[in-house]
Amino acid sequence: MTCTSGHSRNRHVGEELGRGKTLPEILKEMGMVVAEGVTTARGAYTLARRTGTATPIIDETYAILYEGRDVPSAIRNLMSRSAGQE
């Protein structure tokens, strides 16, 4: 499924984060079902740090998922930065 499908686990996680739930709360509700984007975000963030690659969108996604940053703050951070590559 893509993130545009109503059946997408990744979409579900994103919508719940947008409603203010934390990742642990969402994953607990989902049970054993895995949203692959959650683990992919960690891997992408780790790889970017290891290679010194600037990845502002990945950084904010990681901060939401694993550091408790709220979605509105992450959006503000992204929208207030100078345009660049990613």
C-alpha positions as a Python dict, from the first residue, in 0.01 Angstrom:
ca = {
    (1, 'M'): (0, 0, 0),
    (2, 'T'): (111, 352, -55),
    (3, 'C'): (74, 627, 200),
    (4, 'T'): (-229, 757, 9),
    (5, 'S'): (-436, 445, 72),
    (6, 'G'): (-676, 434, 363),
    (7, 'H'): (-533, 88, 438),
    (8, 'S'): (-172, 208, 463),
    (9, 'R'): (-5, 145, 799),
    (10, 'N'): (236, 432, 734),
    (11, 'R'): (-55, 667, 668),
    (12, 'H'): (-222, 550, 987),
    (13, 'V'): (92, 625, 1190),
    (14, 'G'): (123, 969, 1031),
    (15, 'E'): (-241, 1057, 1094),
    (16, 'E'): (-218, 948, 1456),
    (17, 'L'): (101, 1149, 1507),
    (18, 'G'): (-83, 1446, 1360),
    (19, 'R'): (-357, 1395, 1617),
    (20, 'G'): (-97, 1426, 1891),
    (21, 'K'): (-37, 1062, 1983),
    (22, 'T'): (315, 940, 2053),
    (23, 'L'): (483, 665, 1855),
    (24, 'P'): (477, 420, 2149),
    (25, 'E'): (101, 479, 2190),
    (26, 'I'): (38, 420, 1821),
    (27, 'L'): (253, 108, 1802),
    (28, 'K'): (86, -36, 2112),
    (29, 'E'): (-256, 14, 1952),
    (30, 'M'): (-135, -148, 1628),
    (31, 'G'): (-13, -459, 1808),
    (32, 'M'): (225, -672, 1605),
    (33, 'V'): (151, -487, 1280),
    (34, 'V'): (459, -310, 1148),
    (35, 'A'): (460, 24, 969),
    (36, 'E'): (780, -11, 768),
    (37, 'G'): (832, 365, 747),
    (38, 'V'): (898, 379, 1122),
    (39, 'T'): (1205, 157, 1100),
    (40, 'T'): (1310, 301, 764),
    (41, 'A'): (1316, 651, 914),
    (42, 'R'): (1560, 536, 1182),
    (43, 'G'): (1784, 369, 924),
    (44, 'A'): (1781, 672, 694),
    (45, 'Y'): (1863, 905, 984),
    (46, 'T'): (2149, 682, 1102),
    (47, 'L'): (2295, 656, 752),
    (48, 'A'): (2272, 1033, 698),
    (49, 'R'): (2454, 1098, 1026),
    (50, 'R'): (2723, 845, 938),
    (51, 'T'): (2784, 999, 595),
    (52, 'G'): (2744, 1362, 701),
    (53, 'T'): (2457, 1415, 458),
    (54, 'A'): (2216, 1702, 524),
    (55, 'T'): (1864, 1560, 543),
    (56, 'P'): (1632, 1813, 708),
    (57, 'I'): (1310, 1626, 627),
    (58, 'I'): (1449, 1299, 758),
    (59, 'D'): (1586, 1479, 1065),
    (60, 'E'): (1244, 1622, 1150),
    (61, 'T'): (1072, 1290, 1084),
    (62, 'Y'): (1318, 1118, 1317),
    (63, 'A'): (1264, 1387, 1581),
    (64, 'I'): (887, 1333, 1567),
    (65, 'L'): (912, 955, 1584),
    (66, 'Y'): (1196, 908, 1832),
    (67, 'E'): (1254, 1234, 2019),
    (68, 'G'): (898, 1342, 2090),
    (69, 'R'): (894, 1654, 1872),
    (70, 'D'): (540, 1767, 1798),
    (71, 'V'): (433, 1783, 1435),
    (72, 'P'): (359, 2160, 1425),
    (73, 'S'): (711, 2234, 1555),
    (74, 'A'): (867, 2008, 1293),
    (75, 'I'): (671, 2180, 1018),
    (76, 'R'): (774, 2523, 1146),
    (77, 'N'): (1138, 2411, 1153),
    (78, 'L'): (1121, 2295, 793),
    (79, 'M'): (929, 2595, 663),
    (80, 'S'): (1155, 2849, 833),
    (81, 'R'): (1483, 2715, 696),
    (82, 'S'): (1648, 2838, 380),
    (83, 'A'): (1578, 2632, 71),
    (84, 'G'): (1842, 2373, -1),
    (85, 'Q'): (1899, 2027, -136),
    (86, 'E'): (1734, 1712, -13),
}
